[in-house]
Amino acid sequence: MTAVLVHGVPETSEVWDPIRAALHRQDVRALRLPGFGAPRPDGFTSTKEEYVAWLIGELESMGGDPVDLVGHDWGGGLVVRLVSTRPELVRTWVSDAATLGHPDFQWHDLAKIWQTPGAGEEFFTQQRSAPVERQAEAYEGFGVPHEHALEMAAAMDGTMAESILALYRSAVDVAAEWSPAFTGIPAPGLILAPSGDPFMRLELCQATAARAGAALAELPGLGHWWLLQDPAAGAARLEEFWSTAAK
């Protein structure tokens, strides 16, 4: 049995390093999304459906038993779609972005900027022109510890910026497109709801959990980057869920 971790935006797989260090299990693999510190395959245009197909291919290539799949941010969004269409690939699933699969989901203001041609490009041009220390301040404002904020800022390059813009622009209507299938998921699921995440609403997390047939775990005092703020607490919550699901 393998635990597969999928990062989000604007990140690389290293965002999972603190959680991996805190987990007791050794069968853990953190995937690196194409365009996020990894090359994009020929013809890959970074749409949400391409990322889902890529993730399906990664899980299929592992062979063997279904995995324990965990997604953060857009990684959590990809989990939503994968378990809606290919639930047999997972033993369990965890997402902190599951509301993306609810019909009432609405994009936050930053996403709307990225989805706007011209404005999105200008956003990343200005961001990348600033010193890394200055870029890191934006992540620290969301609770990311300083050392990790510096790593995230340093990892941002032109390919990642292009991938982010393409991904968000392919997902303008994601709720309408993905929510119909995200109901009654047969595999045990857990939706994480950090209390300080400005991109999520608790009541929508609750409604999403009810529709999907998943459990809900609130993370008091933690924000969007809970996995960096308190990796020990995050790892403990995952292990508790996996232990329960195994019974």
Short mmCIF file of C-alpha atoms in Angstrom, two decimals:
data_model
loop_
_atom_site.label_atom_id
_atom_site.label_comp_id
_atom_site.label_asym_id
_atom_site.label_seq_id
_atom_site.Cartn_x
_atom_site.Cartn_y
_atom_site.Cartn_z
CA MET A 1 0.00 0.00 0.00
CA THR A 2 1.39 3.39 -1.02
CA ALA A 3 0.45 6.86 0.15
CA VAL A 4 0.57 9.27 -2.79
CA LEU A 5 0.78 13.01 -2.09
CA VAL A 6 -0.16 15.61 -4.73
CA HIS A 7 0.87 19.23 -4.31
CA GLY A 8 -0.86 22.36 -5.53
CA VAL A 9 -0.20 25.92 -6.74
CA PRO A 10 2.31 27.58 -6.64
CA GLU A 11 4.32 24.70 -5.22
CA THR A 12 6.54 21.73 -5.92
CA SER A 13 6.52 18.29 -4.30
CA GLU A 14 8.92 19.59 -1.63
CA VAL A 15 5.93 21.18 0.10
CA TRP A 16 5.22 17.68 1.46
CA ASP A 17 8.68 17.15 3.00
CA PRO A 18 7.69 18.14 6.57
CA ILE A 19 4.63 15.87 6.51
CA ARG A 20 6.67 12.97 5.12
CA ALA A 21 9.21 13.41 7.91
CA ALA A 22 6.41 13.32 10.50
CA LEU A 23 4.65 10.24 9.14
CA HIS A 24 5.47 6.85 10.62
CA ARG A 25 4.89 4.98 7.37
CA GLN A 26 7.65 4.69 4.78
CA ASP A 27 5.57 3.85 1.72
CA VAL A 28 5.02 7.49 0.77
CA ARG A 29 5.51 9.05 -2.63
CA ALA A 30 5.15 12.78 -3.38
CA LEU A 31 4.40 13.44 -7.04
CA ARG A 32 5.67 16.47 -8.94
CA LEU A 33 3.14 18.03 -11.31
CA PRO A 34 4.33 18.73 -14.87
CA GLY A 35 5.41 22.36 -15.14
CA PHE A 36 6.05 22.68 -11.41
CA GLY A 37 9.75 21.94 -11.20
CA ALA A 38 9.28 19.11 -13.70
CA PRO A 39 9.14 19.15 -17.51
CA ARG A 40 5.82 19.16 -19.31
CA PRO A 41 5.31 16.27 -21.76
CA ASP A 42 5.22 17.14 -25.44
CA GLY A 43 1.86 18.66 -26.29
CA PHE A 44 0.89 19.10 -22.64
CA THR A 45 -0.99 22.41 -22.26
CA SER A 46 -1.57 22.32 -18.48
CA THR A 47 -5.37 22.12 -18.47
CA LYS A 48 -7.18 20.60 -15.53
CA GLU A 49 -8.27 17.56 -17.56
CA GLU A 50 -4.70 16.94 -18.68
CA TYR A 51 -3.52 17.03 -15.09
CA VAL A 52 -6.23 14.56 -14.08
CA ALA A 53 -5.25 12.24 -16.94
CA TRP A 54 -1.59 12.57 -15.91
CA LEU A 55 -2.44 11.68 -12.30
CA ILE A 56 -4.47 8.65 -13.41
CA GLY A 57 -1.50 7.53 -15.48
CA GLU A 58 0.84 7.91 -12.51
CA LEU A 59 -1.37 5.75 -10.29
CA GLU A 60 -1.88 3.14 -13.01
CA SER A 61 1.87 2.93 -13.56
CA MET A 62 2.40 1.95 -9.93
CA GLY A 63 0.45 -1.27 -10.34
CA GLY A 64 -0.52 -3.32 -7.35
CA ASP A 65 -3.02 -2.26 -4.72
CA PRO A 66 -5.08 0.95 -4.68
CA VAL A 67 -3.32 3.88 -3.00
CA ASP A 68 -4.01 6.28 -0.16
CA LEU A 69 -4.31 9.50 -2.17
CA VAL A 70 -3.82 12.90 -0.53
CA GLY A 71 -4.12 16.24 -2.32
CA HIS A 72 -3.41 19.81 -1.24
CA ASP A 73 -4.76 22.90 -3.03
CA TRP A 74 -5.03 22.06 -6.75
CA GLY A 75 -3.69 18.62 -5.90
CA GLY A 76 -6.82 18.27 -3.80
CA GLY A 77 -8.88 19.38 -6.76
CA LEU A 78 -7.34 16.68 -8.92
CA VAL A 79 -8.21 14.16 -6.21
CA VAL A 80 -11.85 15.28 -6.46
CA ARG A 81 -12.00 14.45 -10.14
CA LEU A 82 -9.98 11.24 -9.95
CA VAL A 83 -12.14 9.67 -7.24
CA SER A 84 -15.24 10.76 -9.16
CA THR A 85 -14.19 8.91 -12.31
CA ARG A 86 -11.67 6.25 -11.21
CA PRO A 87 -12.41 5.41 -7.55
CA GLU A 88 -11.00 1.90 -7.98
CA LEU A 89 -7.51 3.41 -8.08
CA VAL A 90 -7.66 4.50 -4.44
CA ARG A 91 -8.11 2.78 -1.11
CA THR A 92 -8.75 6.14 0.57
CA TRP A 93 -8.63 9.79 -0.41
CA VAL A 94 -7.99 13.10 1.37
CA SER A 95 -8.48 16.62 0.01
CA ASP A 96 -8.33 20.12 1.46
CA ALA A 97 -9.85 21.54 -1.73
CA ALA A 98 -12.90 19.31 -2.11
CA THR A 99 -15.34 22.24 -2.30
CA LEU A 100 -14.09 22.69 -5.85
CA GLY A 101 -16.42 19.75 -6.60
CA HIS A 102 -19.53 21.39 -5.09
CA PRO A 103 -22.04 23.17 -7.36
CA ASP A 104 -21.92 26.30 -5.16
CA PHE A 105 -18.14 26.67 -5.38
CA GLN A 106 -16.91 30.09 -6.52
CA TRP A 107 -13.38 31.14 -7.35
CA HIS A 108 -11.52 33.53 -5.06
CA ASP A 109 -10.33 36.94 -6.25
CA LEU A 110 -6.74 35.88 -6.95
CA ALA A 111 -7.94 33.03 -9.16
CA LYS A 112 -10.09 35.48 -11.11
CA ILE A 113 -7.02 37.61 -11.81
CA TRP A 114 -5.15 34.56 -13.12
CA GLN A 115 -8.14 33.64 -15.26
CA THR A 116 -8.16 37.06 -16.93
CA PRO A 117 -5.95 37.34 -20.04
CA GLY A 118 -3.44 40.11 -19.59
CA ALA A 119 -4.06 40.60 -15.90
CA GLY A 120 -2.73 37.15 -15.06
CA GLU A 121 0.42 37.64 -17.11
CA GLU A 122 1.01 41.03 -15.51
CA PHE A 123 0.58 39.53 -12.05
CA PHE A 124 3.37 37.01 -12.57
CA THR A 125 5.61 39.48 -14.40
CA GLN A 126 5.50 41.79 -11.41
CA GLN A 127 5.86 38.98 -8.90
CA ARG A 128 8.88 37.42 -10.57
CA SER A 129 10.59 40.79 -10.99
CA ALA A 130 10.74 41.25 -7.21
CA PRO A 131 13.58 39.85 -5.07
CA VAL A 132 12.94 36.37 -3.69
CA GLU A 133 12.79 37.76 -0.14
CA ARG A 134 10.01 40.12 -1.21
CA GLN A 135 8.13 37.35 -3.02
CA ALA A 136 8.37 35.17 0.07
CA GLU A 137 6.57 37.79 2.15
CA ALA A 138 3.33 37.04 0.30
CA TYR A 139 3.48 33.39 1.35
CA GLU A 140 4.39 34.31 4.89
CA GLY A 141 1.23 36.41 4.97
CA PHE A 142 -0.67 33.13 4.59
CA GLY A 143 1.18 31.54 7.49
CA VAL A 144 3.96 29.79 5.56
CA PRO A 145 7.11 29.57 7.72
CA HIS A 146 9.94 31.80 6.45
CA GLU A 147 12.27 29.05 5.21
CA HIS A 148 9.50 27.36 3.25
CA ALA A 149 8.26 30.67 1.89
CA LEU A 150 11.74 31.32 0.48
CA GLU A 151 11.80 27.86 -1.14
CA MET A 152 8.41 28.39 -2.73
CA ALA A 153 9.35 31.82 -4.05
CA ALA A 154 12.64 30.55 -5.47
CA ALA A 155 10.86 27.71 -7.29
CA MET A 156 8.61 30.05 -9.26
CA ASP A 157 9.75 30.30 -12.88
CA GLY A 158 8.23 31.11 -16.24
CA THR A 159 7.08 27.55 -16.88
CA MET A 160 5.27 27.39 -13.56
CA ALA A 161 3.60 30.75 -14.19
CA GLU A 162 2.41 29.60 -17.61
CA SER A 163 1.14 26.33 -16.14
CA ILE A 164 -0.78 28.13 -13.40
CA LEU A 165 -2.47 30.48 -15.86
CA ALA A 166 -3.44 27.64 -18.20
CA LEU A 167 -4.74 25.51 -15.35
CA TYR A 168 -6.93 28.23 -13.88
CA ARG A 169 -8.23 29.33 -17.26
CA SER A 170 -9.29 25.78 -18.03
CA ALA A 171 -11.23 25.70 -14.76
CA VAL A 172 -13.46 28.78 -14.93
CA ASP A 173 -16.54 26.53 -14.86
CA VAL A 174 -15.06 23.68 -12.84
CA ALA A 175 -17.95 23.48 -10.36
CA ALA A 176 -20.52 22.99 -13.11
CA GLU A 177 -18.27 20.51 -14.92
CA TRP A 178 -17.05 18.39 -12.02
CA SER A 179 -19.69 18.60 -9.28
CA PRO A 180 -22.31 16.28 -10.89
CA ALA A 181 -19.96 13.27 -10.57
CA PHE A 182 -18.60 14.14 -7.13
CA THR A 183 -21.34 12.46 -5.12
CA GLY A 184 -21.48 9.22 -3.16
CA ILE A 185 -17.83 8.35 -3.68
CA PRO A 186 -17.41 4.65 -2.75
CA ALA A 187 -13.86 4.91 -1.41
CA PRO A 188 -13.50 6.29 2.14
CA GLY A 189 -12.70 9.99 2.00
CA LEU A 190 -11.63 12.77 4.33
CA ILE A 191 -12.14 16.48 3.68
CA LEU A 192 -9.80 18.76 5.61
CA ALA A 193 -11.08 22.19 6.67
CA PRO A 194 -8.38 24.47 8.12
CA SER A 195 -10.11 27.20 10.14
CA GLY A 196 -7.82 29.93 8.85
CA ASP A 197 -7.94 29.09 5.14
CA PRO A 198 -9.21 32.24 3.36
CA PHE A 199 -9.98 30.25 0.21
CA MET A 200 -12.48 27.85 1.83
CA ARG A 201 -15.74 28.15 3.78
CA LEU A 202 -16.54 25.65 6.53
CA GLU A 203 -20.21 25.40 5.65
CA LEU A 204 -19.35 24.53 2.05
CA CYS A 205 -16.83 21.95 3.26
CA GLN A 206 -19.58 20.40 5.36
CA ALA A 207 -22.01 20.34 2.44
CA THR A 208 -19.35 18.84 0.17
CA ALA A 209 -18.57 16.10 2.67
CA ALA A 210 -22.26 15.22 2.88
CA ARG A 211 -22.59 15.00 -0.91
CA ALA A 212 -19.44 12.90 -1.33
CA GLY A 213 -20.11 10.64 1.66
CA ALA A 214 -16.81 11.67 3.20
CA ALA A 215 -15.69 12.47 6.73
CA LEU A 216 -14.81 16.03 7.68
CA ALA A 217 -11.91 17.10 9.88
CA GLU A 218 -11.54 20.70 10.96
CA LEU A 219 -7.99 21.94 11.57
CA PRO A 220 -8.33 24.67 14.21
CA GLY A 221 -5.80 27.46 14.12
CA LEU A 222 -4.26 26.37 10.81
CA GLY A 223 -4.49 27.97 7.40
CA HIS A 224 -4.19 27.07 3.74
CA TRP A 225 -0.64 25.75 4.22
CA TRP A 226 -1.48 23.60 7.25
CA LEU A 227 1.00 20.99 6.04
CA LEU A 228 3.84 23.47 6.61
CA GLN A 229 2.45 25.24 9.67
CA ASP A 230 2.01 22.11 11.82
CA PRO A 231 3.20 19.00 9.99
CA ALA A 232 3.04 16.85 13.13
CA ALA A 233 -0.67 17.61 13.58
CA GLY A 234 -1.32 17.07 9.88
CA ALA A 235 0.50 13.74 9.84
CA ALA A 236 -1.35 12.58 12.95
CA ARG A 237 -4.70 13.41 11.36
CA LEU A 238 -3.82 11.49 8.21
CA GLU A 239 -2.63 8.46 10.15
CA GLU A 240 -5.77 8.47 12.28
CA PHE A 241 -7.90 8.47 9.14
CA TRP A 242 -5.89 5.72 7.46
CA SER A 243 -6.07 3.59 10.58
CA THR A 244 -9.85 4.01 10.80
CA ALA A 245 -10.35 3.30 7.11
CA ALA A 246 -8.36 0.09 7.37
CA LYS A 247 -10.81 -1.44 9.86
#
